[in-house]
Each structure stands twice: as C-alpha cells, then as structure tokens.
Amino acid sequence: MWVYVEDLPRHVGEKVELRGWLANRRKSGKLVFLILRDGTGFVQGVVNRAEVDEETFERARRLYYESSVRVTGKVRADSRAPGGVELDVEKIEVIQATTDYPIPKVREENIPDVGKLLAQRHLWIRSRRQWAILRVRDEVQRAIEDFLHQEGFLRLDAPILTTMAVEGTTTLFRTDYFGEPAYLSQSGQLYMEALACSHGKVYCFGPTFRAEKSKTRRHLTEFWMMEPEWAFATLEDLLDLIENLLVYVVARVLERRRRELEMLGRDLTRLEAVQKPFPRITYDEAVEILHKAGLAFTPPDDFGGDEETVISQAFDRPVMVTHYPAEVKAFYMKRDPERPDRVRCVDVLAPEGYGEIVGGSEREDDYETLVQRIREHGLPLEPYQWYLDLRRYGTVPHGGFGLGLERTVAWITGVRHVRETIPFPRMLEKIYP
Ligand code: NSS
C-alpha cells in the first residue's frame, strides 16, 4: 500500500510502499541507512544485510542520492527518530538511478557561492532547508486567506497587465500590448478600490512587479502581495486589521509548521512574542529612535533598509509606523487634516531587523484633490480616468494595505534573504531558471 511519510505514524507494524527520492545515505557494516523523502517529510529506512536478499542490499549500498525509488518495508516506531518512525526496508525498486548530482551533499549553509545554488534552483528546492521554508510559505498564504475570509473579505484578483503606475514610474516593467505600451502591475490596489465600492471588503493576492535596481536582501523584481481594500475603513481600522492578521498568521505557523521552523533553527520564543498590542508610533517618534541610536537621519527623508532595521530592533514585535511626510509617499494617500504635510499611512516593520512587510493608507477620496495629487506627482491624467470615476460616483472614505508575502515569510522563518522564500526568485539580472 502506497503511504506518504507524514502518514507513517498511523501505520506502525504494517507493510507499506513509499514513493520518493533518496535524500541521503549512510553505511555501517551490515546496515545501510537510506534517508527517503517524498514531499511530505523525511524518514530513515534501514536495510539490514541479514534481512534482505543480496541484490537488494547491494542496490542500497550503491544507490546515489536523488535517485527516484519505490521502497517497501515495515513501519517501526522509534522514539529517537524525528517523525517517531523508521522503515525496515524489504524491497527497493529504482525508478531512475542517478550517478551524479549538481549540488554537493554538504550543508547548504556551508556552500559559500549562493549564485551556484541559485542557478540550480530547480534542484535546490529539494533540500531540507528549502523544503521547510516553502512549506511555511504555503501555510502563511493559506492562513492569510482563511483569516480574511473569516473577516468577511472576498478574494477578487486584479489584472497583471495594466496601463498605469501605482507606486511611481521608476520601477515599471514596460511591455508591448498589441502595439500600445502596457506595464506589469506594481500593485492591484487601484482595482481593489473599484471592487471595494462593489463588495465592501475585498482583497487580491498575486504576483506584482518592480524593476528594482536595488540589490538588497529585501528586494525581488517579482513578488507576491496580498492587498485588502475596505470601504469606509479608517487608518485605525486598518491598524487593528493588520495586527489581528499578523497575530493569526504567526500563531497558525507555530501550530501547523512548528517542525519546519525547528528544522530551520528558528527561535520560537521570538515568534511566540508576537501578541497584541503592537506598538503604534508616528514617523516623528521613529526619527527620535534613530537619533537616539546615533544615526544621522534628516527628515523628511523616507526610511531605508538601515533605518528600518534600527527602528524594528527597538521592539520585540512588529511596530506600526504612521504619519509619514507626504512627499515620500504615493499620490493616492490621504493627508491628515490636522497635519496636512503628513499622510494617514502605515508601514509595518517586522522585528529582528526584517523591516517593512506591510504598507498601507487611507486613500484620497476627493475628486479635485486627487486630480491635483496626480499632477503634482508628474503622472499623466489620461490613464487614471476610470480611477477618478470612483471619486465622481459615490465616493467614500476607504483604505487598504499591501503585505509582501516573501518578506513576511523571511521574517517568520528567520531566513536572511527573500530569495529563499519564493520558489523561483526574480532579481536584478536574475531570471534563470
Ligand atoms: O509599495 S508598497 O509599500 N505598497 C503598495 O504597493 C500599496 N499599493 C499596497 C496597497 O496599499 N494595496 O508595497 C507593499 C509591500 C511592502 O511592504 C513589502 O512587503 C512588499 O510589498 N514589497 C516588496 N517585496 C519584495 N520585493 C520588493 N521589491 C518589494 N516592494 C514591496
């Protein structure tokens, strides 16, 4: 009977067939230990010379890692084994025997040239560490969807091919649309604003694109963003939603992907600290933190990676920074009536130096003001006509935010660079495989 590794504990004492790959192998006299993986987990198969025929033992001795196999054996409970079970191997059927493998069998943390690993990404994803990270990614994505549906949001996705900039013109990827210029979407937000006037609470979750020239551990050129938009929501409503969302997501990962976090060596106490309430500070208060830390920072600049690192390290949980100077933020953000040089926005900085994972705001909902903002930002009015219609016909106060999936997964897994948190990363000058 074909059984998956994750289900083995329910089959102790039974004879089962595993289908998978040889992740590793050790030999010790009359025993060969085969570490098998099948996508759901890893298990050790023990081949005992005294228990199998000569041919099976020789096959096990010679089997090279990443060979594909069907292995039959009896499940034995073993409290020392990671999953609580081992397999006493009886039969090995080789689907394909490999004889070499492009990634050396050493701890990948010890491979100094990450460029080499990235060029082998299609194989690298089979490693334990990458397997664990991507399983957390799946859980984060699912937890987000479950939470938002519980909160009454509908998932309605935005187009990828668009004609306008959302987050500035400098990072647009241009393409040709039947002879007309078009761009890959930087954000689904503007379409979500339209949908919020139809469904009230909506979100999209898809790939977004930025021609980022920056080579940092936080930047991809293609990344996934989850963007809720909420009619009649204020900045305070958004802050509460973000807080509840992040607490829920972290708790779900701790519950369902604890083993993967442990495999990654993640300090779980840091994640357990992610509880309500999150600190809420203004841009000005964040600047004070920077100055106290001795950084030379002059407002009204935007925070870069270094500043975000210092601010986020001042707290043990995500910190929500609001009221940035209008000049460093996007055209659609609503000014604060009490301080018109500030916008009613929020950046959420993850702790432990991970920096910004969420950016959001109330949206300018007045027609004339929005036209003026588009002009001030040097953007052409033409492509925004449909967007301006939302302010012509039944405009309402509203707001939303975007959560970057890869940065969120990097923080939760404790992985330094976002390139490991997406199956096939796209970065400056990197598009293979
Ligand atoms: O540019 S953002 O701050 N905001 C928006 O795009 C809004 N239009 C979202 C909205 O309100 N609906 O990006 C949001 C998040 C940001 O906090 C990061 O977590 C992530 O998207 N992000 C990125 N992740 C990886 N690589 C790059 N280049 C990147 N840019 C933003």
mmCIF file of N, CA and C in Angstrom, residues 103-114 117 121 123-133 264 415 420:
data_model
loop_
_atom_site.group_PDB
_atom_site.id
_atom_site.type_symbol
_atom_site.label_atom_id
_atom_site.label_comp_id
_atom_site.label_asym_id
_atom_site.label_seq_id
_atom_site.Cartn_x
_atom_site.Cartn_y
_atom_site.Cartn_z
ATOM 1 N N ILE A 103 24.386 19.528 -7.036
ATOM 2 C CA ILE A 103 24.577 20.203 -5.748
ATOM 3 C C ILE A 103 25.281 19.250 -4.789
ATOM 4 N N PRO A 104 26.464 19.652 -4.291
ATOM 5 C CA PRO A 104 27.203 18.735 -3.419
ATOM 6 C C PRO A 104 26.442 18.429 -2.138
ATOM 7 N N LYS A 105 26.657 17.242 -1.624
ATOM 8 C CA LYS A 105 25.931 16.799 -0.437
ATOM 9 C C LYS A 105 26.602 17.320 0.824
ATOM 10 N N VAL A 106 26.539 18.625 1.008
ATOM 11 C CA VAL A 106 27.028 19.212 2.260
ATOM 12 C C VAL A 106 25.926 20.122 2.757
ATOM 13 N N ARG A 107 26.043 20.579 3.984
ATOM 14 C CA ARG A 107 25.027 21.508 4.479
ATOM 15 C C ARG A 107 25.033 22.737 3.594
ATOM 16 N N GLU A 108 23.856 23.118 3.089
ATOM 17 C CA GLU A 108 23.853 24.199 2.114
ATOM 18 C C GLU A 108 24.321 25.521 2.707
ATOM 19 N N GLU A 109 24.171 25.655 4.036
ATOM 20 C CA GLU A 109 24.658 26.863 4.696
ATOM 21 C C GLU A 109 26.171 26.993 4.500
ATOM 22 N N ASN A 110 26.825 25.857 4.207
ATOM 23 C CA ASN A 110 28.281 25.881 4.053
ATOM 24 C C ASN A 110 28.732 26.066 2.610
ATOM 25 N N ILE A 111 27.774 26.228 1.706
ATOM 26 C CA ILE A 111 28.162 26.481 0.317
ATOM 27 C C ILE A 111 28.323 27.989 0.164
ATOM 28 N N PRO A 112 29.572 28.448 -0.025
ATOM 29 C CA PRO A 112 29.802 29.889 0.011
ATOM 30 C C PRO A 112 29.191 30.624 -1.186
ATOM 31 N N ASP A 113 29.104 29.965 -2.332
ATOM 32 C CA ASP A 113 28.673 30.657 -3.544
ATOM 33 C C ASP A 113 27.178 30.442 -3.765
ATOM 34 N N VAL A 114 26.365 31.385 -3.254
ATOM 35 C CA VAL A 114 24.925 31.204 -3.378
ATOM 36 C C VAL A 114 24.480 31.331 -4.839
ATOM 37 N N LEU A 117 24.057 27.961 -6.226
ATOM 38 C CA LEU A 117 22.805 27.348 -5.770
ATOM 39 C C LEU A 117 21.614 27.940 -6.524
ATOM 40 N N ARG A 121 18.359 26.343 -8.877
ATOM 41 C CA ARG A 121 17.184 26.496 -8.016
ATOM 42 C C ARG A 121 16.173 25.362 -8.224
ATOM 43 N N LEU A 123 16.674 22.374 -8.606
ATOM 44 C CA LEU A 123 17.070 21.214 -7.804
ATOM 45 C C LEU A 123 17.248 21.586 -6.330
ATOM 46 N N TRP A 124 17.701 22.814 -6.120
ATOM 47 C CA TRP A 124 17.953 23.295 -4.757
ATOM 48 C C TRP A 124 16.691 23.190 -3.896
ATOM 49 N N ILE A 125 15.517 23.416 -4.520
ATOM 50 C CA ILE A 125 14.260 23.356 -3.765
ATOM 51 C C ILE A 125 14.004 21.988 -3.141
ATOM 52 N N ARG A 126 14.788 20.968 -3.520
ATOM 53 C CA ARG A 126 14.608 19.649 -2.910
ATOM 54 C C ARG A 126 15.282 19.531 -1.542
ATOM 55 N N SER A 127 16.162 20.486 -1.235
ATOM 56 C CA SER A 127 16.921 20.354 0.015
ATOM 57 C C SER A 127 16.008 20.554 1.220
ATOM 58 N N ARG A 128 16.427 20.034 2.343
ATOM 59 C CA ARG A 128 15.640 20.123 3.573
ATOM 60 C C ARG A 128 15.256 21.543 3.926
ATOM 61 N N ARG A 129 16.276 22.422 3.862
ATOM 62 C CA ARG A 129 16.041 23.800 4.289
ATOM 63 C C ARG A 129 15.033 24.489 3.371
ATOM 64 N N GLN A 130 15.221 24.323 2.070
ATOM 65 C CA GLN A 130 14.309 24.980 1.126
ATOM 66 C C GLN A 130 12.912 24.371 1.229
ATOM 67 N N TRP A 131 12.884 23.072 1.433
ATOM 68 C CA TRP A 131 11.599 22.379 1.615
ATOM 69 C C TRP A 131 10.846 22.974 2.800
ATOM 70 N N ALA A 132 11.559 23.152 3.915
ATOM 71 C CA ALA A 132 10.926 23.690 5.127
ATOM 72 C C ALA A 132 10.438 25.121 4.898
ATOM 73 N N ILE A 133 11.254 25.938 4.254
ATOM 74 C CA ILE A 133 10.875 27.344 4.029
ATOM 75 C C ILE A 133 9.608 27.412 3.165
ATOM 76 N N LEU A 264 14.596 24.777 10.683
ATOM 77 C CA LEU A 264 15.296 25.976 10.236
ATOM 78 C C LEU A 264 16.059 26.645 11.371
ATOM 79 N N VAL A 415 14.816 33.549 7.821
ATOM 80 C CA VAL A 415 15.743 33.479 6.695
ATOM 81 C C VAL A 415 16.190 34.893 6.341
ATOM 82 N N GLU A 420 15.140 33.095 -0.845
ATOM 83 C CA GLU A 420 14.852 31.706 -0.478
ATOM 84 C C GLU A 420 13.389 31.478 -0.144
#
